């Protein structure tokens, strides 16, 4: 049974470094950056994990959020996330991974708890490090690569100009989804956002 008053850990998945900042693979970082701004939090290097962390509450006296940007590369994200979940005493059911998803059309958002990783190395690392797949995923659709472009090259490329026109709105919507999962739960959030 989870502590209903305990914190939530929201891990935005991405790669550290300026050269990756605008990549499709870094959309998780964009979402947690916006959440930090909404909460009035500021990211700083954590002493116990290779990650930047910001903390805040949703509203006055609302649930505490621990926002995480691992400073490892995507395929090693799980180590810092698991260390911080242990440090803040957050059970896997209150861990939310925000990540890019190739198998969903651009801008579509899907929420699920548990399940496979769909070839996503960040999720694979998290599942291994947490010792379970039973954590929440907010999946931000980036669509499939055009033509015969290698998916690895596609996720490490910047959003196209036409995509960037909607990106701020979509990141805002993804942040709303995270807040909804925390305040309403997974199933009500799926009902609300999967229909639109």
mmCIF file of N, CA, C and O in Angstrom, residues 36-139:
data_model
loop_
_atom_site.group_PDB
_atom_site.id
_atom_site.type_symbol
_atom_site.label_atom_id
_atom_site.label_comp_id
_atom_site.label_asym_id
_atom_site.label_seq_id
_atom_site.Cartn_x
_atom_site.Cartn_y
_atom_site.Cartn_z
ATOM 1 N N UNK A 36 8.802 22.385 -13.239
ATOM 2 C CA UNK A 36 9.591 23.120 -12.244
ATOM 3 C C UNK A 36 9.219 24.598 -12.248
ATOM 4 O O UNK A 36 9.049 25.212 -11.186
ATOM 5 N N UNK A 37 9.055 25.169 -13.437
ATOM 6 C CA UNK A 37 8.664 26.578 -13.540
ATOM 7 C C UNK A 37 7.284 26.803 -12.918
ATOM 8 O O UNK A 37 7.068 27.781 -12.199
ATOM 9 N N UNK A 38 6.346 25.892 -13.168
ATOM 10 C CA UNK A 38 5.009 26.007 -12.588
ATOM 11 C C UNK A 38 5.038 25.952 -11.064
ATOM 12 O O UNK A 38 4.263 26.634 -10.402
ATOM 13 N N UNK A 39 5.931 25.115 -10.526
ATOM 14 C CA UNK A 39 5.994 24.928 -9.076
ATOM 15 C C UNK A 39 6.895 25.951 -8.394
ATOM 16 O O UNK A 39 6.982 25.969 -7.165
ATOM 17 N N UNK A 40 7.581 26.755 -9.185
ATOM 18 C CA UNK A 40 8.516 27.720 -8.605
ATOM 19 C C UNK A 40 9.799 27.062 -8.131
ATOM 20 O O UNK A 40 10.523 27.625 -7.315
ATOM 21 N N UNK A 41 10.075 25.861 -8.639
ATOM 22 C CA UNK A 41 11.289 25.143 -8.254
ATOM 23 C C UNK A 41 12.437 25.460 -9.188
ATOM 24 O O UNK A 41 12.233 25.926 -10.306
ATOM 25 N N UNK A 42 13.634 25.206 -8.709
ATOM 26 C CA UNK A 42 14.826 25.450 -9.515
ATOM 27 C C UNK A 42 15.696 24.201 -9.445
ATOM 28 O O UNK A 42 15.943 23.658 -8.368
ATOM 29 N N UNK A 43 16.156 23.736 -10.615
ATOM 30 C CA UNK A 43 16.973 22.536 -10.652
ATOM 31 C C UNK A 43 18.365 22.799 -10.091
ATOM 32 O O UNK A 43 18.967 23.846 -10.344
ATOM 33 N N UNK A 44 18.845 21.833 -9.327
ATOM 34 C CA UNK A 44 20.202 21.859 -8.798
ATOM 35 C C UNK A 44 20.739 20.446 -8.742
ATOM 36 O O UNK A 44 19.969 19.481 -8.684
ATOM 37 N N UNK A 45 22.031 20.321 -8.743
ATOM 38 C CA UNK A 45 22.688 19.013 -8.708
ATOM 39 C C UNK A 45 22.424 18.349 -7.360
ATOM 40 O O UNK A 45 22.610 18.964 -6.312
ATOM 41 N N UNK A 46 21.978 17.104 -7.381
ATOM 42 C CA UNK A 46 21.712 16.359 -6.144
ATOM 43 C C UNK A 46 23.009 15.726 -5.648
ATOM 44 O O UNK A 46 23.822 15.262 -6.456
ATOM 45 N N UNK A 47 23.189 15.690 -4.333
ATOM 46 C CA UNK A 47 24.423 15.168 -3.744
ATOM 47 C C UNK A 47 24.516 13.648 -3.798
ATOM 48 O O UNK A 47 25.598 13.091 -3.771
ATOM 49 N N UNK A 48 23.371 12.978 -3.864
ATOM 50 C CA UNK A 48 23.359 11.518 -3.770
ATOM 51 C C UNK A 48 23.162 10.797 -5.108
ATOM 52 O O UNK A 48 23.135 9.570 -5.132
ATOM 53 N N UNK A 49 22.974 11.535 -6.180
ATOM 54 C CA UNK A 49 22.721 10.888 -7.470
ATOM 55 C C UNK A 49 23.201 11.786 -8.599
ATOM 56 O O UNK A 49 23.238 13.002 -8.466
ATOM 57 N N UNK A 50 23.543 11.157 -9.710
ATOM 58 C CA UNK A 50 23.962 11.897 -10.900
ATOM 59 C C UNK A 50 22.716 12.434 -11.598
ATOM 60 O O UNK A 50 22.256 11.904 -12.607
ATOM 61 N N UNK A 51 22.151 13.490 -10.998
ATOM 62 C CA UNK A 51 20.905 14.053 -11.519
ATOM 63 C C UNK A 51 20.739 15.478 -11.025
ATOM 64 O O UNK A 51 21.282 15.854 -9.986
ATOM 65 N N UNK A 52 19.968 16.237 -11.792
ATOM 66 C CA UNK A 52 19.490 17.530 -11.331
ATOM 67 C C UNK A 52 18.092 17.311 -10.771
ATOM 68 O O UNK A 52 17.307 16.539 -11.339
ATOM 69 N N UNK A 53 17.795 17.969 -9.661
ATOM 70 C CA UNK A 53 16.525 17.778 -8.977
ATOM 71 C C UNK A 53 15.915 19.130 -8.640
ATOM 72 O O UNK A 53 16.617 20.064 -8.275
ATOM 73 N N UNK A 54 14.601 19.216 -8.782
ATOM 74 C CA UNK A 54 13.825 20.370 -8.320
ATOM 75 C C UNK A 54 12.649 19.817 -7.521
ATOM 76 O O UNK A 54 12.113 18.754 -7.852
ATOM 77 N N UNK A 55 12.269 20.516 -6.466
ATOM 78 C CA UNK A 55 11.157 20.073 -5.631
ATOM 79 C C UNK A 55 10.112 21.171 -5.543
ATOM 80 O O UNK A 55 10.437 22.353 -5.630
ATOM 81 N N UNK A 56 8.876 20.763 -5.354
ATOM 82 C CA UNK A 56 7.800 21.725 -5.170
ATOM 83 C C UNK A 56 6.501 21.003 -4.872
ATOM 84 O O UNK A 56 6.434 19.774 -4.892
ATOM 85 N N UNK A 57 5.480 21.778 -4.590
ATOM 86 C CA UNK A 57 4.164 21.217 -4.304
ATOM 87 C C UNK A 57 3.155 21.702 -5.329
ATOM 88 O O UNK A 57 3.227 22.830 -5.806
ATOM 89 N N UNK A 58 2.219 20.811 -5.643
ATOM 90 C CA UNK A 58 1.111 21.174 -6.530
ATOM 91 C C UNK A 58 0.085 21.929 -5.706
ATOM 92 O O UNK A 58 -0.645 21.328 -4.921
ATOM 93 N N UNK A 59 0.071 23.223 -5.833
ATOM 94 C CA UNK A 59 -0.877 24.036 -5.076
ATOM 95 C C UNK A 59 -0.499 24.124 -3.608
ATOM 96 O O UNK A 59 0.460 23.518 -3.143
ATOM 97 N N UNK A 60 -1.276 24.860 -2.881
ATOM 98 C CA UNK A 60 -1.035 25.087 -1.456
ATOM 99 C C UNK A 60 -1.315 23.800 -0.686
ATOM 100 O O UNK A 60 -2.442 23.312 -0.663
ATOM 101 N N UNK A 61 -0.283 23.217 -0.102
ATOM 102 C CA UNK A 61 -0.451 21.991 0.664
ATOM 103 C C UNK A 61 -0.704 20.759 -0.181
ATOM 104 O O UNK A 61 -1.066 19.706 0.339
ATOM 105 N N UNK A 62 -0.523 20.879 -1.489
ATOM 106 C CA UNK A 62 -0.760 19.749 -2.390
ATOM 107 C C UNK A 62 0.370 18.742 -2.346
ATOM 108 O O UNK A 62 1.325 18.879 -1.575
ATOM 109 N N UNK A 63 0.268 17.720 -3.183
ATOM 110 C CA UNK A 63 1.292 16.677 -3.209
ATOM 111 C C UNK A 63 2.666 17.238 -3.573
ATOM 112 O O UNK A 63 2.788 18.130 -4.405
ATOM 113 N N UNK A 64 3.688 16.687 -2.930
ATOM 114 C CA UNK A 64 5.068 17.080 -3.225
ATOM 115 C C UNK A 64 5.541 16.351 -4.475
ATOM 116 O O UNK A 64 5.319 15.151 -4.630
ATOM 117 N N UNK A 65 6.191 17.096 -5.367
ATOM 118 C CA UNK A 65 6.800 16.519 -6.561
ATOM 119 C C UNK A 65 8.315 16.659 -6.456
ATOM 120 O O UNK A 65 8.824 17.722 -6.114
ATOM 121 N N UNK A 66 9.013 15.583 -6.765
ATOM 122 C CA UNK A 66 10.459 15.594 -6.915
ATOM 123 C C UNK A 66 10.706 15.409 -8.402
ATOM 124 O O UNK A 66 10.423 14.349 -8.963
ATOM 125 N N UNK A 67 11.173 16.462 -9.055
ATOM 126 C CA UNK A 67 11.406 16.445 -10.501
ATOM 127 C C UNK A 67 12.866 16.108 -10.752
ATOM 128 O O UNK A 67 13.759 16.679 -10.119
ATOM 129 N N UNK A 68 13.094 15.176 -11.676
ATOM 130 C CA UNK A 68 14.443 14.638 -11.882
ATOM 131 C C UNK A 68 14.835 14.694 -13.356
ATOM 132 O O UNK A 68 14.053 14.301 -14.231
ATOM 133 N N UNK A 69 16.069 15.156 -13.592
ATOM 134 C CA UNK A 69 16.695 15.066 -14.909
ATOM 135 C C UNK A 69 18.024 14.327 -14.708
ATOM 136 O O UNK A 69 18.984 14.909 -14.197
ATOM 137 N N UNK A 70 18.051 13.026 -15.060
ATOM 138 C CA UNK A 70 19.307 12.290 -14.902
ATOM 139 C C UNK A 70 20.429 12.931 -15.725
ATOM 140 O O UNK A 70 20.203 13.381 -16.844
ATOM 141 N N UNK A 71 21.621 12.970 -15.154
ATOM 142 C CA UNK A 71 22.779 13.540 -15.852
ATOM 143 C C UNK A 71 23.611 12.465 -16.542
ATOM 144 O O UNK A 71 24.685 12.738 -17.063
ATOM 145 N N UNK A 72 23.094 11.244 -16.534
ATOM 146 C CA UNK A 72 23.693 10.157 -17.291
ATOM 147 C C UNK A 72 23.070 10.182 -18.680
ATOM 148 O O UNK A 72 22.090 10.886 -18.912
ATOM 149 N N UNK A 73 23.589 9.394 -19.581
ATOM 150 C CA UNK A 73 22.921 9.289 -20.872
ATOM 151 C C UNK A 73 21.688 8.420 -20.720
ATOM 152 O O UNK A 73 21.512 7.707 -19.728
ATOM 153 N N UNK A 74 20.801 8.494 -21.694
ATOM 154 C CA UNK A 74 19.498 7.849 -21.643
ATOM 155 C C UNK A 74 19.572 6.396 -21.173
ATOM 156 O O UNK A 74 18.809 5.981 -20.308
ATOM 157 N N UNK A 75 20.508 5.628 -21.724
ATOM 158 C CA UNK A 75 20.541 4.197 -21.421
ATOM 159 C C UNK A 75 21.019 3.877 -20.006
ATOM 160 O O UNK A 75 21.023 2.723 -19.603
ATOM 161 N N UNK A 76 21.385 4.900 -19.227
ATOM 162 C CA UNK A 76 21.792 4.714 -17.830
ATOM 163 C C UNK A 76 20.904 5.518 -16.877
ATOM 164 O O UNK A 76 21.261 5.708 -15.707
ATOM 165 N N UNK A 77 19.761 5.969 -17.348
ATOM 166 C CA UNK A 77 18.858 6.822 -16.554
ATOM 167 C C UNK A 77 18.361 6.159 -15.281
ATOM 168 O O UNK A 77 18.080 6.826 -14.291
ATOM 169 N N UNK A 78 18.218 4.854 -15.314
ATOM 170 C CA UNK A 78 17.607 4.151 -14.190
ATOM 171 C C UNK A 78 18.368 4.266 -12.886
ATOM 172 O O UNK A 78 17.758 4.356 -11.816
ATOM 173 N N UNK A 79 19.685 4.270 -12.939
ATOM 174 C CA UNK A 79 20.496 4.350 -11.714
ATOM 175 C C UNK A 79 20.167 5.575 -10.879
ATOM 176 O O UNK A 79 19.800 5.448 -9.697
ATOM 177 N N UNK A 80 20.275 6.779 -11.453
ATOM 178 C CA UNK A 80 19.941 7.968 -10.682
ATOM 179 C C UNK A 80 18.471 8.004 -10.230
ATOM 180 O O UNK A 80 18.172 8.434 -9.108
ATOM 181 N N UNK A 81 17.559 7.540 -11.077
ATOM 182 C CA UNK A 81 16.139 7.548 -10.716
ATOM 183 C C UNK A 81 15.901 6.626 -9.519
ATOM 184 O O UNK A 81 15.234 7.002 -8.544
ATOM 185 N N UNK A 82 16.457 5.411 -9.560
ATOM 186 C CA UNK A 82 16.277 4.466 -8.457
ATOM 187 C C UNK A 82 16.922 4.983 -7.171
ATOM 188 O O UNK A 82 16.340 4.848 -6.084
ATOM 189 N N UNK A 83 18.101 5.596 -7.279
ATOM 190 C CA UNK A 83 18.767 6.159 -6.093
ATOM 191 C C UNK A 83 17.912 7.249 -5.449
ATOM 192 O O UNK A 83 17.776 7.302 -4.228
ATOM 193 N N UNK A 84 17.327 8.100 -6.282
ATOM 194 C CA UNK A 84 16.495 9.185 -5.749
ATOM 195 C C UNK A 84 15.170 8.667 -5.204
ATOM 196 O O UNK A 84 14.671 9.173 -4.194
ATOM 197 N N UNK A 85 14.604 7.647 -5.846
ATOM 198 C CA UNK A 85 13.375 7.047 -5.319
ATOM 199 C C UNK A 85 13.642 6.478 -3.933
ATOM 200 O O UNK A 85 12.823 6.639 -3.012
ATOM 201 N N UNK A 86 14.790 5.857 -3.752
ATOM 202 C CA UNK A 86 15.155 5.312 -2.441
ATOM 203 C C UNK A 86 15.399 6.452 -1.444
ATOM 204 O O UNK A 86 14.925 6.410 -0.309
ATOM 205 N N UNK A 87 16.122 7.480 -1.859
ATOM 206 C CA UNK A 87 16.450 8.605 -0.983
ATOM 207 C C UNK A 87 15.181 9.302 -0.482
ATOM 208 O O UNK A 87 15.060 9.619 0.698
ATOM 209 N N UNK A 88 14.226 9.541 -1.385
ATOM 210 C CA UNK A 88 12.988 10.243 -1.022
ATOM 211 C C UNK A 88 11.877 9.284 -0.553
ATOM 212 O O UNK A 88 10.766 9.714 -0.280
ATOM 213 N N UNK A 89 12.203 7.973 -0.503
ATOM 214 C CA UNK A 89 11.244 6.942 -0.065
ATOM 215 C C UNK A 89 9.970 6.939 -0.923
ATOM 216 O O UNK A 89 8.853 6.951 -0.429
ATOM 217 N N UNK A 90 10.188 6.950 -2.243
ATOM 218 C CA UNK A 90 9.089 6.942 -3.208
ATOM 219 C C UNK A 90 8.942 5.519 -3.768
ATOM 220 O O UNK A 90 9.872 5.018 -4.397
ATOM 221 N N UNK A 91 7.793 4.883 -3.566
ATOM 222 C CA UNK A 91 7.592 3.543 -4.127
ATOM 223 C C UNK A 91 7.424 3.619 -5.648
ATOM 224 O O UNK A 91 7.027 4.664 -6.184
ATOM 225 N N UNK A 92 7.694 2.532 -6.367
ATOM 226 C CA UNK A 92 7.604 2.551 -7.835
ATOM 227 C C UNK A 92 6.250 3.036 -8.363
ATOM 228 O O UNK A 92 6.209 3.687 -9.411
ATOM 229 N N UNK A 93 5.171 2.762 -7.674
ATOM 230 C CA UNK A 93 3.853 3.200 -8.124
ATOM 231 C C UNK A 93 3.663 4.703 -8.119
ATOM 232 O O UNK A 93 2.701 5.215 -8.683
ATOM 233 N N UNK A 94 4.592 5.435 -7.492
ATOM 234 C CA UNK A 94 4.544 6.904 -7.458
ATOM 235 C C UNK A 94 5.699 7.520 -8.253
ATOM 236 O O UNK A 94 6.024 8.687 -8.087
ATOM 237 N N UNK A 95 6.326 6.693 -9.086
ATOM 238 C CA UNK A 95 7.371 7.173 -9.999
ATOM 239 C C UNK A 95 6.727 7.327 -11.375
ATOM 240 O O UNK A 95 6.043 6.433 -11.857
ATOM 241 N N UNK A 96 6.942 8.492 -11.986
ATOM 242 C CA UNK A 96 6.418 8.777 -13.325
ATOM 243 C C UNK A 96 7.603 9.049 -14.252
ATOM 244 O O UNK A 96 8.421 9.926 -13.960
ATOM 245 N N UNK A 97 7.683 8.301 -15.339
ATOM 246 C CA UNK A 97 8.702 8.541 -16.366
ATOM 247 C C UNK A 97 8.036 9.292 -17.521
ATOM 248 O O UNK A 97 7.016 8.846 -18.042
ATOM 249 N N UNK A 98 8.591 10.421 -17.898
ATOM 250 C CA UNK A 98 8.093 11.185 -19.050
ATOM 251 C C UNK A 98 9.108 10.984 -20.167
ATOM 252 O O UNK A 98 10.282 11.310 -20.003
ATOM 253 N N UNK A 99 8.647 10.419 -21.291
ATOM 254 C CA UNK A 99 9.596 10.040 -22.339
ATOM 255 C C UNK A 99 8.994 10.153 -23.732
ATOM 256 O O UNK A 99 7.778 10.208 -23.903
ATOM 257 N N UNK A 100 9.879 10.173 -24.713
ATOM 258 C CA UNK A 100 9.487 10.176 -26.122
ATOM 259 C C UNK A 100 9.022 8.777 -26.510
ATOM 260 O O UNK A 100 9.474 7.789 -25.942
ATOM 261 N N UNK A 101 8.105 8.712 -27.468
ATOM 262 C CA UNK A 101 7.550 7.428 -27.911
ATOM 263 C C UNK A 101 7.428 7.405 -29.424
ATOM 264 O O UNK A 101 6.633 8.153 -30.005
ATOM 265 N N UNK A 102 8.219 6.560 -30.066
ATOM 266 C CA UNK A 102 8.211 6.426 -31.526
ATOM 267 C C UNK A 102 6.893 5.874 -32.069
ATOM 268 O O UNK A 102 6.478 6.219 -33.165
ATOM 269 N N UNK A 103 6.255 4.999 -31.321
ATOM 270 C CA UNK A 103 5.089 4.266 -31.817
ATOM 271 C C UNK A 103 3.770 5.019 -31.660
ATOM 272 O O UNK A 103 2.698 4.434 -31.838
ATOM 273 N N UNK A 104 3.848 6.294 -31.334
ATOM 274 C CA UNK A 104 2.654 7.135 -31.209
ATOM 275 C C UNK A 104 2.879 8.358 -32.091
ATOM 276 O O UNK A 104 3.988 8.898 -32.138
ATOM 277 N N UNK A 105 1.821 8.795 -32.772
ATOM 278 C CA UNK A 105 1.931 9.956 -33.650
ATOM 279 C C UNK A 105 2.385 11.206 -32.909
ATOM 280 O O UNK A 105 2.142 11.361 -31.710
ATOM 281 N N UNK A 106 3.022 12.111 -33.649
ATOM 282 C CA UNK A 106 3.562 13.331 -33.036
ATOM 283 C C UNK A 106 2.490 14.075 -32.240
ATOM 284 O O UNK A 106 1.392 14.329 -32.727
ATOM 285 N N UNK A 107 2.840 14.385 -31.003
ATOM 286 C CA UNK A 107 1.978 15.196 -30.146
ATOM 287 C C UNK A 107 0.916 14.433 -29.381
ATOM 288 O O UNK A 107 0.287 14.989 -28.492
ATOM 289 N N UNK A 108 0.708 13.172 -29.714
ATOM 290 C CA UNK A 108 -0.261 12.392 -28.946
ATOM 291 C C UNK A 108 0.361 11.987 -27.621
ATOM 292 O O UNK A 108 1.558 11.725 -27.536
ATOM 293 N N UNK A 109 -0.458 11.954 -26.587
ATOM 294 C CA UNK A 109 0.002 11.581 -25.255
ATOM 295 C C UNK A 109 -0.729 10.335 -24.802
ATOM 296 O O UNK A 109 -1.947 10.231 -24.986
ATOM 297 N N UNK A 110 0.004 9.420 -24.225
ATOM 298 C CA UNK A 110 -0.584 8.201 -23.689
ATOM 299 C C UNK A 110 0.000 7.950 -22.308
ATOM 300 O O UNK A 110 1.179 8.202 -22.067
ATOM 301 N N UNK A 111 -0.848 7.452 -21.429
ATOM 302 C CA UNK A 111 -0.456 7.186 -20.059
ATOM 303 C C UNK A 111 -0.664 5.708 -19.792
ATOM 304 O O UNK A 111 -1.677 5.140 -20.189
ATOM 305 N N UNK A 112 0.300 5.090 -19.132
ATOM 306 C CA UNK A 112 0.108 3.702 -18.724
ATOM 307 C C UNK A 112 0.952 3.428 -17.489
ATOM 308 O O UNK A 112 1.898 4.156 -17.181
ATOM 309 N N UNK A 113 0.579 2.376 -16.801
ATOM 310 C CA UNK A 113 1.348 1.913 -15.655
ATOM 311 C C UNK A 113 1.819 0.500 -15.963
ATOM 312 O O UNK A 113 1.004 -0.361 -16.311
ATOM 313 N N UNK A 114 3.122 0.297 -15.883
ATOM 314 C CA UNK A 114 3.678 -1.018 -16.157
ATOM 315 C C UNK A 114 3.731 -1.327 -17.635
ATOM 316 O O UNK A 114 3.518 -0.467 -18.483
ATOM 317 N N UNK A 115 4.036 -2.584 -17.939
ATOM 318 C CA UNK A 115 4.114 -3.023 -19.328
ATOM 319 C C UNK A 115 5.537 -3.027 -19.837
ATOM 320 O O UNK A 115 6.489 -2.806 -19.094
ATOM 321 N N UNK A 116 5.667 -3.272 -21.125
ATOM 322 C CA UNK A 116 6.980 -3.350 -21.753
ATOM 323 C C UNK A 116 7.607 -1.992 -21.985
ATOM 324 O O UNK A 116 6.979 -0.955 -21.788
ATOM 325 N N UNK A 117 8.851 -2.041 -22.420
ATOM 326 C CA UNK A 117 9.593 -0.795 -22.661
ATOM 327 C C UNK A 117 9.586 -0.377 -24.123
ATOM 328 O O UNK A 117 10.054 0.702 -24.464
ATOM 329 N N UNK A 118 9.088 -1.224 -25.019
ATOM 330 C CA UNK A 118 9.007 -0.881 -26.436
ATOM 331 C C UNK A 118 10.339 -0.517 -27.054
ATOM 332 O O UNK A 118 10.399 0.327 -27.947
ATOM 333 N N UNK A 119 11.428 -1.112 -26.584
ATOM 334 C CA UNK A 119 12.738 -0.813 -27.149
ATOM 335 C C UNK A 119 13.353 0.485 -26.649
ATOM 336 O O UNK A 119 14.405 0.902 -27.125
ATOM 337 N N UNK A 120 12.713 1.153 -25.687
ATOM 338 C CA UNK A 120 13.220 2.432 -25.169
ATOM 339 C C UNK A 120 14.279 2.151 -24.105
ATOM 340 O O UNK A 120 13.976 1.603 -23.044
ATOM 341 N N UNK A 121 15.516 2.530 -24.387
ATOM 342 C CA UNK A 121 16.614 2.223 -23.472
ATOM 343 C C UNK A 121 16.498 2.898 -22.115
ATOM 344 O O UNK A 121 16.933 2.342 -21.106
ATOM 345 N N UNK A 122 15.935 4.088 -22.069
ATOM 346 C CA UNK A 122 15.739 4.766 -20.789
ATOM 347 C C UNK A 122 14.771 3.994 -19.904
ATOM 348 O O UNK A 122 14.996 3.828 -18.699
ATOM 349 N N UNK A 123 13.672 3.508 -20.495
ATOM 350 C CA UNK A 123 12.707 2.719 -19.735
ATOM 351 C C UNK A 123 13.313 1.386 -19.309
ATOM 352 O O UNK A 123 13.090 0.918 -18.178
ATOM 353 N N UNK A 124 14.059 0.763 -20.195
ATOM 354 C CA UNK A 124 14.705 -0.506 -19.868
ATOM 355 C C UNK A 124 15.628 -0.324 -18.662
ATOM 356 O O UNK A 124 15.632 -1.140 -17.726
ATOM 357 N N UNK A 125 16.398 0.763 -18.648
ATOM 358 C CA UNK A 125 17.296 1.052 -17.530
ATOM 359 C C UNK A 125 16.510 1.306 -16.246
ATOM 360 O O UNK A 125 16.885 0.829 -15.165
ATOM 361 N N UNK A 126 15.412 2.046 -16.351
ATOM 362 C CA UNK A 126 14.593 2.309 -15.163
ATOM 363 C C UNK A 126 14.015 1.017 -14.597
ATOM 364 O O UNK A 126 14.051 0.793 -13.385
ATOM 365 N N UNK A 127 13.467 0.171 -15.461
ATOM 366 C CA UNK A 127 12.871 -1.088 -15.005
ATOM 367 C C UNK A 127 13.904 -1.957 -14.292
ATOM 368 O O UNK A 127 13.632 -2.525 -13.233
ATOM 369 N N UNK A 128 15.088 -2.026 -14.869
ATOM 370 C CA UNK A 128 16.156 -2.824 -14.265
ATOM 371 C C UNK A 128 16.564 -2.240 -12.910
ATOM 372 O O UNK A 128 16.693 -2.966 -11.926
ATOM 373 N N UNK A 129 16.764 -0.935 -12.845
ATOM 374 C CA UNK A 129 17.248 -0.297 -11.615
ATOM 375 C C UNK A 129 16.192 -0.255 -10.519
ATOM 376 O O UNK A 129 16.521 -0.389 -9.336
ATOM 377 N N UNK A 130 14.932 -0.068 -10.899
ATOM 378 C CA UNK A 130 13.853 -0.055 -9.909
ATOM 379 C C UNK A 130 13.465 -1.475 -9.493
ATOM 380 O O UNK A 130 12.795 -1.660 -8.477
ATOM 381 N N UNK A 131 13.848 -2.465 -10.298
ATOM 382 C CA UNK A 131 13.508 -3.848 -10.008
ATOM 383 C C UNK A 131 12.070 -4.195 -10.340
ATOM 384 O O UNK A 131 11.553 -5.224 -9.908
ATOM 385 N N UNK A 132 11.422 -3.346 -11.127
ATOM 386 C CA UNK A 132 10.027 -3.565 -11.516
ATOM 387 C C UNK A 132 9.700 -2.713 -12.736
ATOM 388 O O UNK A 132 10.362 -1.705 -13.001
ATOM 389 N N UNK A 133 8.662 -3.142 -13.448
ATOM 390 C CA UNK A 133 8.132 -2.336 -14.560
ATOM 391 C C UNK A 133 6.889 -1.581 -14.133
ATOM 392 O O UNK A 133 6.275 -0.876 -14.929
ATOM 393 N N UNK A 134 6.514 -1.718 -12.873
ATOM 394 C CA UNK A 134 5.261 -1.144 -12.373
ATOM 395 C C UNK A 134 5.421 0.300 -11.903
ATOM 396 O O UNK A 134 5.288 0.613 -10.721
ATOM 397 N N UNK A 135 5.743 1.167 -12.837
ATOM 398 C CA UNK A 135 5.775 2.606 -12.601
ATOM 399 C C UNK A 135 4.987 3.249 -13.741
ATOM 400 O O UNK A 135 4.691 2.614 -14.751
ATOM 401 N N UNK A 136 4.622 4.505 -13.557
ATOM 402 C CA UNK A 136 3.773 5.207 -14.523
ATOM 403 C C UNK A 136 4.634 5.769 -15.646
ATOM 404 O O UNK A 136 5.731 6.264 -15.405
ATOM 405 N N UNK A 137 4.104 5.703 -16.864
ATOM 406 C CA UNK A 137 4.795 6.292 -18.021
ATOM 407 C C UNK A 137 3.866 7.308 -18.682
ATOM 408 O O UNK A 137 2.705 7.013 -18.950
ATOM 409 N N UNK A 138 4.381 8.501 -18.913
ATOM 410 C CA UNK A 138 3.693 9.493 -19.728
ATOM 411 C C UNK A 138 4.457 9.497 -21.044
ATOM 412 O O UNK A 138 5.613 9.922 -21.111
ATOM 413 N N UNK A 139 3.804 8.975 -22.069
ATOM 414 C CA UNK A 139 4.433 8.727 -23.366
ATOM 415 C C UNK A 139 4.085 9.877 -24.321
ATOM 416 O O UNK A 139 2.929 10.093 -24.630
#
